[in-house]
Amino acid sequence: MSRTVIITGASRGIGAQTAREFAAAGYNVAINYMNSQDKALELYNEIISFTGNKYGCIICRADVSDRLQVRDMIKKVSDYLGPADILVNNAGISQYKLFTDISPEEWDRIFSVNVKGIFNCTQEVLPYMIRKRSGKIINVSSIWGICGASMETCYSSSKAAVIGMTKALAKELGPSNIQVNCVAPGVVDTDMNRNLSPEDIELLKQDTPLGVIGSPKNIADVILFLASEKADFMTGQVISPNGGFVI
Ligand code: NAP
């Protein structure tokens, strides 16, 4: 029987590509989105046309920071596709601002989505994984959660929290045979970086040993690996596909 994966923030960017890769690998895929319904629907149609299985994919709207919306989403996924075997906590938002200009509301919103969103989704899927004594949770952090970025203090702090949560939870859930790992991408070509000018991108490439910025597929491939049996002996790890930008 196909395994079920829930991917948060899968309407665009890294999450959308991750949904394509999982679907191509034969998983049942739940595409979570918040605002981009058209893109989520487009992705759903693309996936069912190449898998030929309209029962193996659903889209579900939920703001991951809202516990009740997350609870409804997890129930809907469970009813349609079966309980989640894999959770990819990918939804995230960023901000580029001087630390002194960040408002308390902006700080709270970034932490609500990037950190509490993972808390919400993970707590809601865990009862089934614990009962089954099996499951894989993959959290998406960032290189900035490892080394910090100027003008991105709030984002960097939230992504560092994701790494801490991954490590602590890996220890707590190891005895239940649930692996919790983290992917900390470098700069990836998605909407999140549309604010960067071509000159900024060129400078980033020059500072990257491999001389390129990442594609969503580069990151999705690592997430797919962590969800597979090939990663059964890995937990609490932070893997950073970043072209060598951070070594
Ligand atoms: P993106 O293109 O901006 O897409 C963000 C996704 O998150 C969208 O699907 C969006 O859904 C969803 N989302 C935002 N807030 C949400 C919420 N409250 N509830 C549910 N979904 C929500 O970003 P991306 O570059 O693919 O980033 C994906 C993850 O990778 C993020 O965690 C990001 O921090 C991390 N990351 C990105 C980079 C990079 O360079 N791009 C580098 C390192 C780490 P809607 O559009 O439907 O609202």
Coordinates of C-alpha atoms and ligand atoms in Angstrom, one line a residue:
M1 CA 0.0 0.0 0.0
S2 CA 1.3 3.5 -0.8
R3 CA 2.6 5.6 2.0
T4 CA 1.0 9.0 2.7
V5 CA 3.0 12.2 3.0
I6 CA 1.8 15.6 4.1
I7 CA 3.8 18.5 2.7
T8 CA 3.1 21.9 4.3
G9 CA 3.5 25.0 2.1
A10 CA 3.4 22.9 -1.1
S11 CA 1.6 25.3 -3.4
R12 CA 4.9 26.9 -4.6
G13 CA 8.6 26.6 -4.5
I14 CA 10.4 23.9 -2.6
G15 CA 7.2 22.4 -1.3
A16 CA 5.6 22.1 -4.7
Q17 CA 8.6 20.4 -6.2
T18 CA 8.8 18.1 -3.1
A19 CA 5.1 17.1 -3.8
R20 CA 6.0 16.3 -7.5
E21 CA 9.0 14.1 -6.4
F22 CA 6.9 12.2 -3.8
A23 CA 4.1 11.6 -6.2
A24 CA 6.5 10.4 -8.9
A25 CA 8.0 8.0 -6.3
G26 CA 4.5 6.5 -5.7
Y27 CA 3.5 8.2 -2.4
N28 CA 0.0 9.5 -1.7
V29 CA 0.5 13.2 -1.4
A30 CA -1.3 15.9 0.6
I31 CA -0.6 19.4 -0.7
N32 CA -1.1 22.0 2.0
Y33 CA -1.4 25.6 1.0
M34 CA -2.7 28.8 2.6
N35 CA -3.3 31.6 0.0
S36 CA -2.3 30.2 -3.4
Q37 CA -5.3 28.0 -4.2
D38 CA -4.9 28.3 -7.9
K39 CA -1.3 27.1 -7.8
A40 CA -2.3 24.2 -5.4
L41 CA -5.0 23.2 -7.8
E42 CA -2.7 23.4 -10.8
L43 CA -0.2 21.2 -9.0
Y44 CA -2.9 18.7 -8.1
N45 CA -4.0 18.5 -11.8
E46 CA -0.4 18.1 -12.9
I47 CA 0.2 15.3 -10.3
I48 CA -2.9 13.3 -11.1
S49 CA -2.3 13.6 -14.8
F50 CA 1.2 12.1 -14.5
T51 CA 0.4 9.5 -11.9
G52 CA -3.0 8.7 -13.4
N53 CA -4.3 8.2 -9.9
K54 CA -6.9 10.8 -8.8
Y55 CA -7.3 9.1 -5.4
G56 CA -3.6 9.5 -4.5
C57 CA -3.5 13.3 -4.1
I58 CA -5.4 16.0 -2.3
I59 CA -5.0 19.7 -1.6
C60 CA -5.9 21.1 1.8
R61 CA -6.0 24.7 2.9
A62 CA -4.7 25.4 6.3
D63 CA -2.7 28.2 8.0
V64 CA -0.1 26.0 9.8
S65 CA 0.0 28.6 12.7
D66 CA -3.7 27.9 13.4
R67 CA -4.2 24.7 15.5
L68 CA -7.8 24.1 14.6
Q69 CA -7.2 24.5 10.9
V70 CA -4.2 22.1 11.2
R71 CA -6.4 19.6 13.1
D72 CA -9.0 19.7 10.4
M73 CA -6.4 19.2 7.7
I74 CA -4.8 16.2 9.4
K75 CA -8.2 14.6 9.8
K76 CA -9.1 15.3 6.1
V77 CA -5.8 13.8 4.9
S78 CA -6.3 10.7 7.1
D79 CA -9.9 10.2 5.8
Y80 CA -8.9 10.5 2.2
L81 CA -5.4 9.1 1.9
G82 CA -4.8 7.3 5.2
P83 CA -2.9 8.6 8.2
A84 CA 0.4 10.4 7.5
D85 CA 3.5 8.2 7.4
I86 CA 5.6 11.2 6.6
L87 CA 5.3 14.8 7.5
V88 CA 7.4 17.5 5.7
N89 CA 7.2 20.7 7.7
N90 CA 8.2 23.1 4.8
A91 CA 5.8 26.1 5.1
G92 CA 7.7 29.2 5.9
I93 CA 7.9 32.9 5.6
S94 CA 10.9 35.3 5.6
Q95 CA 11.6 38.9 6.2
Y96 CA 14.4 41.3 5.3
K97 CA 14.7 44.1 7.7
L98 CA 17.0 45.8 10.2
F99 CA 16.6 44.2 13.6
T100 CA 15.7 47.6 15.0
D101 CA 12.8 48.0 12.6
I102 CA 11.1 44.6 13.3
S103 CA 7.8 45.1 15.0
P104 CA 6.7 42.7 17.8
E105 CA 3.8 41.6 15.6
E106 CA 6.1 40.8 12.7
W107 CA 8.4 38.8 15.1
D108 CA 5.4 36.9 16.4
R109 CA 4.0 36.1 13.0
I110 CA 7.3 34.7 11.7
F111 CA 7.6 32.5 14.8
S112 CA 4.0 31.5 14.6
V113 CA 4.4 30.1 11.0
N114 CA 8.0 28.9 11.1
V115 CA 8.2 27.4 14.5
K116 CA 4.7 27.0 16.0
G117 CA 3.5 25.7 12.6
I118 CA 5.8 22.8 13.0
F119 CA 4.7 22.3 16.6
N120 CA 1.1 22.2 15.5
C121 CA 1.5 19.9 12.5
T122 CA 3.8 17.5 14.3
Q123 CA 1.7 17.2 17.5
E124 CA -1.4 16.5 15.3
V125 CA 0.2 13.7 13.3
L126 CA 2.2 12.0 16.1
P127 CA -0.5 9.9 17.8
Y128 CA -0.9 7.8 14.7
M129 CA 2.9 7.5 14.1
I130 CA 3.5 6.6 17.8
R131 CA 0.7 3.9 17.7
K132 CA 2.2 2.5 14.5
R133 CA 5.8 2.8 15.9
S134 CA 6.9 4.2 12.6
G135 CA 7.1 7.6 11.0
K136 CA 9.4 10.2 9.4
I137 CA 9.3 13.9 10.1
I138 CA 11.4 16.3 8.0
N139 CA 11.7 19.9 9.0
V140 CA 12.9 22.6 6.7
S141 CA 15.3 25.1 8.3
S142 CA 17.8 27.2 6.4
I143 CA 21.5 27.9 6.4
W144 CA 20.7 31.1 8.2
G145 CA 19.5 29.0 11.1
I146 CA 23.0 27.6 11.2
C147 CA 25.1 30.7 10.7
G148 CA 22.7 33.7 10.9
A149 CA 22.1 36.4 8.3
S150 CA 22.3 40.2 8.7
M151 CA 18.9 41.8 8.2
E152 CA 17.3 38.4 8.8
T153 CA 17.5 38.1 12.6
C154 CA 14.0 37.0 13.2
Y155 CA 14.0 34.5 10.3
S156 CA 17.5 33.2 11.3
S157 CA 16.3 32.8 14.9
S158 CA 13.2 30.9 13.9
K159 CA 15.2 28.6 11.7
A160 CA 17.7 28.0 14.5
A161 CA 14.7 27.0 16.6
V162 CA 13.7 24.5 14.0
I163 CA 17.1 22.9 14.3
G164 CA 16.8 22.7 18.1
M165 CA 13.3 21.2 17.9
T166 CA 14.5 18.6 15.4
K167 CA 17.3 17.5 17.6
A168 CA 15.3 17.4 20.8
L169 CA 12.3 15.6 19.2
A170 CA 14.6 13.1 17.5
K171 CA 15.8 12.0 21.0
E172 CA 12.3 11.9 22.4
L173 CA 10.8 9.9 19.5
G174 CA 13.7 7.6 18.7
P175 CA 12.4 4.9 21.0
S176 CA 9.1 5.0 19.1
N177 CA 11.1 4.4 15.9
I178 CA 10.2 7.8 14.5
Q179 CA 13.0 9.7 12.7
V180 CA 13.1 13.5 12.8
N181 CA 15.6 15.2 10.6
C182 CA 16.2 18.6 9.2
V183 CA 17.1 20.1 5.8
A184 CA 18.8 23.5 5.9
P185 CA 18.9 24.7 2.3
G186 CA 21.2 27.4 1.0
V187 CA 19.8 30.0 -1.4
V188 CA 17.2 28.5 -3.7
D189 CA 15.5 29.9 -6.7
T190 CA 11.9 30.5 -5.5
D191 CA 9.5 33.3 -4.8
M192 CA 11.1 33.8 -1.4
N193 CA 14.1 35.3 -3.1
R194 CA 12.3 37.4 -5.7
N195 CA 13.5 40.5 -3.8
L196 CA 17.1 39.8 -4.7
S197 CA 18.4 41.7 -7.7
P198 CA 20.3 39.9 -10.5
E199 CA 23.5 41.5 -9.1
D200 CA 22.7 40.1 -5.6
I201 CA 22.2 36.6 -7.2
E202 CA 25.5 36.9 -9.1
L203 CA 27.4 37.8 -5.9
L204 CA 25.8 34.8 -4.1
K205 CA 26.9 32.5 -6.9
Q206 CA 30.5 33.9 -6.7
D207 CA 30.5 33.1 -2.9
T208 CA 29.3 29.6 -3.6
P209 CA 32.0 27.0 -4.3
L210 CA 29.8 25.2 -6.8
G211 CA 29.0 28.5 -8.5
V212 CA 25.3 28.2 -8.6
I213 CA 22.2 28.8 -6.5
G214 CA 20.0 25.8 -5.7
S215 CA 16.9 24.6 -7.5
P216 CA 13.8 23.4 -5.6
K217 CA 14.6 19.9 -7.0
N218 CA 18.0 20.0 -5.3
I219 CA 16.2 20.3 -2.0
A220 CA 13.3 18.0 -2.7
D221 CA 15.7 15.2 -3.6
V222 CA 17.3 15.4 -0.1
I223 CA 13.8 15.5 1.5
L224 CA 12.8 12.4 -0.5
F225 CA 15.9 10.6 0.7
L226 CA 15.2 11.4 4.3
A227 CA 11.7 10.0 4.0
S228 CA 12.9 6.8 2.4
E229 CA 14.1 3.5 4.0
K230 CA 17.6 4.5 3.0
A231 CA 17.6 7.0 5.9
D232 CA 16.3 4.6 8.5
F233 CA 19.4 4.9 10.6
M234 CA 19.4 8.8 10.5
T235 CA 17.7 10.9 13.1
G236 CA 18.4 14.3 14.6
Q237 CA 20.5 15.3 11.7
V238 CA 20.8 18.6 9.8
I239 CA 21.6 18.2 6.1
S240 CA 22.4 21.4 4.3
P241 CA 22.3 21.3 0.5
N242 CA 23.9 24.7 -0.1
G243 CA 26.5 24.3 -2.9
G244 CA 29.3 24.7 -0.4
F245 CA 28.2 28.2 0.7
V246 CA 28.3 27.1 4.3
I247 CA 30.9 24.4 5.2
Ligands
NAP1 P1 8.0 30.2 -1.2 O1 8.3 29.9 -2.6 O2 7.8 31.6 -0.7 O3 6.7 29.3 -0.7 C1 6.3 29.3 0.6 C2 5.2 28.3 0.8 O4 4.8 28.3 2.2 C3 4.0 28.6 0.0 O5 3.5 27.4 -0.5 C4 3.0 29.2 1.0 O6 1.7 28.9 0.7 C5 3.4 28.5 2.2 N1 3.0 29.1 3.4 C6 3.4 30.3 3.9 N2 2.8 30.6 5.1 C7 2.0 29.6 5.3 C8 1.1 29.3 6.4 N3 0.9 30.1 7.4 N4 0.4 28.1 6.3 C9 0.6 27.2 5.3 N5 1.4 27.5 4.3 C10 2.1 28.6 4.3 O7 9.2 29.6 -0.3 P2 10.3 28.5 -0.5 O8 11.5 29.1 -0.9 O9 9.7 27.4 -1.3 O10 10.5 28.0 1.0 C11 10.0 26.8 1.5 C12 10.8 26.5 2.8 O11 12.2 26.5 2.6 C13 10.6 27.7 3.9 O12 10.5 27.1 5.1 C14 11.8 28.5 3.7 O13 12.1 29.2 4.9 C15 12.8 27.4 3.5 N6 14.1 27.9 2.8 C16 14.0 28.6 1.6 C17 15.2 29.0 1.0 C18 15.2 29.7 -0.3 O14 16.3 30.3 -0.6 N7 14.2 29.8 -1.0 C19 16.4 28.8 1.7 C20 16.4 28.1 2.9 C21 15.2 27.7 3.4 P3 0.6 29.9 0.0 O15 1.4 30.6 -1.1 O16 -0.5 29.0 -0.4 O17 0.2 30.9 1.0

